Amino acid sequence: MIDDLFLGQNKKLSEPVMRGKQIHKKFVDECKKLIPRTDYPFNTERLGYRALCRYLVNLRNKHFGKASARYGKDAEQKAKNSGIGEQNHPETITPYQKVQFDGHRLDGIFVIKFTTPEGDEVVKELDRLWLLCIVDSATRNIIGTPHICLNKEYNASDVMICARNAIMPVKKQPLTIEGLTFQEPGGYPSERFPQLEWSVWDVICFDNAKAHLADMVKDRLRNLIGCATNLGPVARPMRRSYIERFYNTLTKAAFNVFQIRLGANQMTREEKILIKWQ
């Protein structure tokens, strides 16, 4: 009974997640029907509550995958698909053997400021801003210049632009923000090592977004680049852990910490960032 209540195996539960005190109450009620009042747990001060808690901890550790469902579907999914059993794919140790691609929606309010042919300055608010990158699984390096999409959703053309940027040699761009400099040891692979210019990869890992499933993407990756596409299982981002981790680090270290202003004008609506286009 305790196992069923804790692991949620009883379909007649009043609550999907039973707390320790609730399980203990049902445990005591069941003991009243079967055990004399002079026996355990009635001969203890807290009616066996501490022993029950220790049992629940051991039960959680023993059935880690099932017990993780108590913390939500996302936790259950990650627990069942990471850290248990043997991986069904070897570790990638050769650069450009396998790469991972994904798009990341940037949190914030973005606007474009431009001048019309009549000479009027217009500020247009964007619905979304997407950052598209390709990361090498062996070295964890971002290969090629990331592509920025200004549409509500990125499409197959944006995916191919990002792939093109990853293949073409990268040259250092001049910095226009005052006080911003490049780190001396940093740089893209094709920038630091000339022999990597125009290098292509063997396998590219996608998720199941519609832009990745487009026939144009599959056809050009196969016929022009000569690589295989791995769409991976549905709803398992841990299979593309490097690109997901990169976006997580980027979000915490940059977009959610700093407010970047390019230009001198102040925006009136919860300004977070101003992108000024000349």
Short mmCIF file of N, CA and C in Angstrom, two decimals, residues 26-135:
data_model
loop_
_atom_site.label_atom_id
_atom_site.label_comp_id
_atom_site.label_asym_id
_atom_site.label_seq_id
_atom_site.Cartn_x
_atom_site.Cartn_y
_atom_site.Cartn_z
N LYS A 26 -2.68 7.34 6.25
CA LYS A 26 -3.32 6.15 5.69
C LYS A 26 -2.69 4.87 6.26
N PHE A 27 -1.38 4.95 6.50
CA PHE A 27 -0.69 3.81 7.10
C PHE A 27 -1.24 3.51 8.50
N VAL A 28 -1.42 4.57 9.31
CA VAL A 28 -1.95 4.39 10.66
C VAL A 28 -3.39 3.88 10.61
N ASP A 29 -4.19 4.42 9.70
CA ASP A 29 -5.58 3.97 9.59
C ASP A 29 -5.64 2.48 9.23
N GLU A 30 -4.73 2.04 8.39
CA GLU A 30 -4.72 0.63 8.00
C GLU A 30 -4.24 -0.25 9.15
N CYS A 31 -3.26 0.28 9.92
CA CYS A 31 -2.76 -0.49 11.06
C CYS A 31 -3.85 -0.67 12.13
N LYS A 32 -4.72 0.33 12.29
CA LYS A 32 -5.80 0.22 13.28
C LYS A 32 -6.73 -0.94 12.98
N LYS A 33 -6.83 -1.31 11.71
CA LYS A 33 -7.72 -2.42 11.34
C LYS A 33 -7.07 -3.79 11.56
N LEU A 34 -5.73 -3.82 11.58
CA LEU A 34 -5.05 -5.12 11.56
C LEU A 34 -4.19 -5.39 12.79
N ILE A 35 -3.77 -4.35 13.51
CA ILE A 35 -2.76 -4.52 14.56
C ILE A 35 -3.34 -4.06 15.90
N PRO A 36 -3.11 -4.82 16.98
CA PRO A 36 -3.57 -4.36 18.31
C PRO A 36 -2.91 -3.05 18.71
N ARG A 37 -3.57 -2.29 19.55
CA ARG A 37 -3.07 -0.97 19.94
C ARG A 37 -1.82 -1.04 20.83
N THR A 38 -1.50 -2.23 21.31
CA THR A 38 -0.31 -2.36 22.15
C THR A 38 0.94 -2.67 21.34
N ASP A 39 0.81 -2.94 20.05
CA ASP A 39 1.95 -3.32 19.20
C ASP A 39 2.42 -2.11 18.39
N TYR A 40 3.55 -2.34 17.71
CA TYR A 40 4.10 -1.31 16.81
C TYR A 40 3.13 -1.07 15.66
N PRO A 41 2.87 0.15 15.23
CA PRO A 41 3.57 1.40 15.58
C PRO A 41 2.92 2.18 16.71
N PHE A 42 1.89 1.58 17.38
CA PHE A 42 1.15 2.34 18.38
C PHE A 42 1.93 2.50 19.68
N ASN A 43 2.99 1.71 19.85
CA ASN A 43 3.78 1.83 21.08
C ASN A 43 4.95 2.79 20.91
N THR A 44 4.95 3.62 19.86
CA THR A 44 5.98 4.64 19.66
C THR A 44 5.36 6.02 19.80
N GLU A 45 6.24 7.02 20.03
CA GLU A 45 5.76 8.37 20.28
C GLU A 45 5.09 8.98 19.05
N ARG A 46 5.68 8.76 17.86
CA ARG A 46 5.16 9.38 16.63
C ARG A 46 4.53 8.36 15.70
N LEU A 47 4.17 7.22 16.23
CA LEU A 47 3.45 6.19 15.47
C LEU A 47 4.22 5.75 14.22
N GLY A 48 5.54 5.60 14.38
CA GLY A 48 6.35 5.08 13.28
C GLY A 48 6.59 6.04 12.14
N TYR A 49 6.40 7.34 12.39
CA TYR A 49 6.51 8.31 11.30
C TYR A 49 7.94 8.40 10.77
N ARG A 50 8.94 8.42 11.67
CA ARG A 50 10.32 8.55 11.22
C ARG A 50 10.77 7.32 10.45
N ALA A 51 10.36 6.15 10.89
CA ALA A 51 10.70 4.92 10.17
C ALA A 51 10.06 4.92 8.79
N LEU A 52 8.83 5.43 8.71
CA LEU A 52 8.16 5.50 7.41
C LEU A 52 8.90 6.46 6.48
N CYS A 53 9.38 7.59 7.00
CA CYS A 53 10.12 8.54 6.17
C CYS A 53 11.41 7.93 5.65
N ARG A 54 12.11 7.17 6.49
CA ARG A 54 13.33 6.50 6.03
C ARG A 54 13.01 5.47 4.95
N TYR A 55 11.90 4.79 5.10
CA TYR A 55 11.50 3.81 4.09
C TYR A 55 11.17 4.50 2.77
N LEU A 56 10.53 5.66 2.84
CA LEU A 56 10.19 6.38 1.61
C LEU A 56 11.44 6.88 0.90
N VAL A 57 12.46 7.30 1.65
CA VAL A 57 13.72 7.73 1.04
C VAL A 57 14.38 6.57 0.31
N ASN A 58 14.43 5.41 0.95
CA ASN A 58 15.00 4.22 0.30
C ASN A 58 14.18 3.81 -0.92
N LEU A 59 12.88 3.96 -0.81
CA LEU A 59 12.02 3.62 -1.94
C LEU A 59 12.25 4.56 -3.11
N ARG A 60 12.45 5.85 -2.82
CA ARG A 60 12.74 6.82 -3.87
C ARG A 60 14.06 6.51 -4.57
N ASN A 61 15.08 6.13 -3.79
CA ASN A 61 16.38 5.82 -4.39
C ASN A 61 16.34 4.52 -5.19
N LYS A 62 15.57 3.58 -4.74
CA LYS A 62 15.49 2.29 -5.43
C LYS A 62 14.71 2.40 -6.73
N HIS A 63 13.65 3.18 -6.75
CA HIS A 63 12.81 3.37 -7.95
C HIS A 63 12.94 4.83 -8.39
N PHE A 64 14.14 5.21 -8.79
CA PHE A 64 14.42 6.61 -9.10
C PHE A 64 13.57 7.12 -10.26
N GLY A 65 13.42 6.29 -11.30
CA GLY A 65 12.65 6.71 -12.47
C GLY A 65 11.19 6.96 -12.15
N LYS A 66 10.56 6.03 -11.43
CA LYS A 66 9.15 6.19 -11.09
C LYS A 66 8.93 7.29 -10.07
N ALA A 67 9.83 7.38 -9.09
CA ALA A 67 9.65 8.38 -8.04
C ALA A 67 9.84 9.79 -8.57
N SER A 68 10.60 9.96 -9.64
CA SER A 68 10.81 11.30 -10.19
C SER A 68 9.53 11.89 -10.75
N ALA A 69 8.53 11.06 -11.05
CA ALA A 69 7.25 11.57 -11.55
C ALA A 69 6.54 12.43 -10.51
N ARG A 70 6.94 12.31 -9.25
CA ARG A 70 6.35 13.15 -8.20
C ARG A 70 6.70 14.61 -8.39
N TYR A 71 7.76 14.90 -9.14
CA TYR A 71 8.23 16.28 -9.33
C TYR A 71 7.87 16.83 -10.70
N GLY A 72 6.97 16.16 -11.42
CA GLY A 72 6.50 16.68 -12.69
C GLY A 72 6.94 15.82 -13.86
N LYS A 73 6.29 16.03 -15.00
CA LYS A 73 6.57 15.25 -16.19
C LYS A 73 7.97 15.49 -16.71
N ASP A 74 8.43 16.74 -16.62
CA ASP A 74 9.76 17.05 -17.13
C ASP A 74 10.83 16.33 -16.32
N ALA A 75 10.68 16.29 -15.01
CA ALA A 75 11.64 15.59 -14.17
C ALA A 75 11.61 14.09 -14.44
N GLU A 76 10.43 13.53 -14.64
CA GLU A 76 10.32 12.10 -14.94
C GLU A 76 11.00 11.76 -16.25
N GLN A 77 10.80 12.59 -17.26
CA GLN A 77 11.39 12.36 -18.57
C GLN A 77 12.91 12.38 -18.51
N LYS A 78 13.48 13.35 -17.79
CA LYS A 78 14.93 13.46 -17.69
C LYS A 78 15.51 12.32 -16.87
N ALA A 79 14.81 11.91 -15.82
CA ALA A 79 15.32 10.84 -14.97
C ALA A 79 15.34 9.50 -15.70
N LYS A 80 14.34 9.26 -16.53
CA LYS A 80 14.25 7.98 -17.23
C LYS A 80 15.17 7.89 -18.44
N ASN A 81 15.66 9.04 -18.91
CA ASN A 81 16.46 9.02 -20.14
C ASN A 81 17.86 9.55 -19.95
N SER A 82 18.34 9.63 -18.73
CA SER A 82 19.71 10.07 -18.48
C SER A 82 20.23 9.40 -17.23
N GLY A 83 21.47 8.93 -17.31
CA GLY A 83 22.13 8.36 -16.15
C GLY A 83 21.73 6.96 -15.78
N ILE A 84 20.90 6.29 -16.58
CA ILE A 84 20.46 4.94 -16.28
C ILE A 84 20.83 4.04 -17.45
N GLY A 85 21.52 2.94 -17.17
CA GLY A 85 21.87 2.00 -18.23
C GLY A 85 23.02 2.49 -19.09
N GLU A 86 23.27 1.79 -20.18
CA GLU A 86 24.35 2.12 -21.09
C GLU A 86 23.83 2.97 -22.24
N GLN A 87 24.65 3.90 -22.67
CA GLN A 87 24.29 4.73 -23.80
C GLN A 87 24.31 3.89 -25.07
N ASN A 88 23.38 4.15 -25.96
CA ASN A 88 23.29 3.38 -27.20
C ASN A 88 24.06 4.02 -28.34
N HIS A 89 24.98 4.94 -28.00
CA HIS A 89 25.82 5.54 -29.03
C HIS A 89 27.19 5.82 -28.44
N PRO A 90 28.27 5.63 -29.18
CA PRO A 90 29.61 5.85 -28.63
C PRO A 90 29.89 7.33 -28.43
N GLU A 91 30.86 7.61 -27.58
CA GLU A 91 31.28 8.99 -27.34
C GLU A 91 31.99 9.54 -28.56
N THR A 92 31.66 10.77 -28.92
CA THR A 92 32.27 11.41 -30.10
C THR A 92 33.56 12.09 -29.66
N ILE A 93 34.69 11.70 -30.29
CA ILE A 93 35.98 12.26 -29.93
C ILE A 93 36.67 12.94 -31.11
N THR A 94 36.13 12.80 -32.31
CA THR A 94 36.75 13.40 -33.50
C THR A 94 36.00 14.67 -33.87
N PRO A 95 36.69 15.80 -34.02
CA PRO A 95 36.00 17.04 -34.42
C PRO A 95 35.29 16.89 -35.76
N TYR A 96 34.15 17.52 -35.85
CA TYR A 96 33.31 17.53 -37.05
C TYR A 96 32.74 16.15 -37.40
N GLN A 97 32.85 15.20 -36.48
CA GLN A 97 32.20 13.92 -36.70
C GLN A 97 30.69 14.04 -36.50
N LYS A 98 30.33 14.75 -35.44
CA LYS A 98 28.90 14.95 -35.15
C LYS A 98 28.71 16.37 -34.64
N VAL A 99 27.67 17.04 -35.13
CA VAL A 99 27.33 18.38 -34.66
C VAL A 99 25.88 18.40 -34.23
N GLN A 100 25.52 19.39 -33.43
CA GLN A 100 24.16 19.55 -32.94
C GLN A 100 23.65 20.94 -33.30
N PHE A 101 22.39 20.98 -33.74
CA PHE A 101 21.78 22.25 -34.14
C PHE A 101 20.48 22.46 -33.39
N ASP A 102 20.22 23.72 -33.06
CA ASP A 102 18.93 24.08 -32.47
C ASP A 102 18.77 25.59 -32.53
N GLY A 103 17.54 26.04 -32.40
CA GLY A 103 17.23 27.46 -32.34
C GLY A 103 16.78 27.83 -30.95
N HIS A 104 17.11 29.04 -30.53
CA HIS A 104 16.78 29.51 -29.18
C HIS A 104 16.09 30.86 -29.27
N ARG A 105 14.93 30.95 -28.67
CA ARG A 105 14.20 32.22 -28.64
C ARG A 105 14.74 33.08 -27.51
N LEU A 106 15.14 34.28 -27.84
CA LEU A 106 15.70 35.19 -26.84
C LEU A 106 14.58 35.90 -26.09
N ASP A 107 14.67 35.91 -24.79
CA ASP A 107 13.67 36.57 -23.95
C ASP A 107 13.99 38.05 -23.86
N GLY A 108 13.03 38.86 -24.16
CA GLY A 108 13.22 40.30 -24.10
C GLY A 108 12.33 41.01 -25.10
N ILE A 109 12.35 42.31 -25.05
CA ILE A 109 11.61 43.15 -25.99
C ILE A 109 12.63 43.76 -26.95
N PHE A 110 12.47 43.50 -28.23
CA PHE A 110 13.44 43.93 -29.22
C PHE A 110 12.76 44.85 -30.24
N VAL A 111 13.49 45.85 -30.67
CA VAL A 111 12.97 46.77 -31.66
C VAL A 111 14.04 47.05 -32.71
N ILE A 112 13.60 47.45 -33.87
CA ILE A 112 14.49 47.88 -34.94
C ILE A 112 14.21 49.35 -35.22
N LYS A 113 15.25 50.14 -35.26
CA LYS A 113 15.13 51.55 -35.59
C LYS A 113 15.75 51.77 -36.96
N PHE A 114 14.96 52.28 -37.90
CA PHE A 114 15.47 52.50 -39.24
C PHE A 114 14.91 53.81 -39.80
N THR A 115 15.51 54.26 -40.87
CA THR A 115 15.12 55.51 -41.52
C THR A 115 14.45 55.20 -42.85
N THR A 116 13.29 55.76 -43.07
CA THR A 116 12.54 55.54 -44.31
C THR A 116 13.15 56.37 -45.44
N PRO A 117 12.82 56.06 -46.69
CA PRO A 117 13.32 56.87 -47.81
C PRO A 117 12.95 58.35 -47.70
N GLU A 118 11.87 58.66 -46.97
CA GLU A 118 11.47 60.05 -46.80
C GLU A 118 12.27 60.76 -45.70
N GLY A 119 13.12 60.01 -44.98
CA GLY A 119 13.93 60.62 -43.95
C GLY A 119 13.35 60.53 -42.56
N ASP A 120 12.21 59.83 -42.40
CA ASP A 120 11.60 59.69 -41.08
C ASP A 120 12.21 58.49 -40.34
N GLU A 121 12.42 58.65 -39.04
CA GLU A 121 12.90 57.55 -38.22
C GLU A 121 11.72 56.77 -37.68
N VAL A 122 11.75 55.45 -37.87
CA VAL A 122 10.65 54.57 -37.46
C VAL A 122 11.22 53.51 -36.52
N VAL A 123 10.51 53.24 -35.43
CA VAL A 123 10.88 52.19 -34.49
C VAL A 123 9.83 51.09 -34.59
N LYS A 124 10.26 49.88 -34.95
CA LYS A 124 9.35 48.75 -35.12
C LYS A 124 9.68 47.68 -34.09
N GLU A 125 8.67 47.27 -33.35
CA GLU A 125 8.87 46.23 -32.33
C GLU A 125 8.79 44.85 -32.99
N LEU A 126 9.71 43.98 -32.60
CA LEU A 126 9.75 42.62 -33.14
C LEU A 126 8.93 41.69 -32.26
N ASP A 127 8.28 40.71 -32.92
CA ASP A 127 7.53 39.72 -32.15
C ASP A 127 8.47 38.77 -31.42
N ARG A 128 9.55 38.37 -32.12
CA ARG A 128 10.49 37.44 -31.53
C ARG A 128 11.86 37.63 -32.14
N LEU A 129 12.85 37.05 -31.46
CA LEU A 129 14.21 37.06 -31.99
C LEU A 129 14.80 35.69 -31.71
N TRP A 130 15.22 34.99 -32.78
CA TRP A 130 15.75 33.63 -32.67
C TRP A 130 17.25 33.64 -32.92
N LEU A 131 17.97 32.86 -32.15
CA LEU A 131 19.40 32.65 -32.34
C LEU A 131 19.61 31.20 -32.75
N LEU A 132 20.25 30.97 -33.91
CA LEU A 132 20.48 29.64 -34.44
C LEU A 132 21.98 29.36 -34.45
N CYS A 133 22.38 28.23 -33.86
CA CYS A 133 23.79 27.88 -33.75
C CYS A 133 24.00 26.40 -34.06
N ILE A 134 25.23 26.07 -34.44
CA ILE A 134 25.66 24.68 -34.61
C ILE A 134 26.89 24.48 -33.74
N VAL A 135 26.85 23.45 -32.88
CA VAL A 135 27.94 23.17 -31.95
C VAL A 135 28.55 21.80 -32.29
#
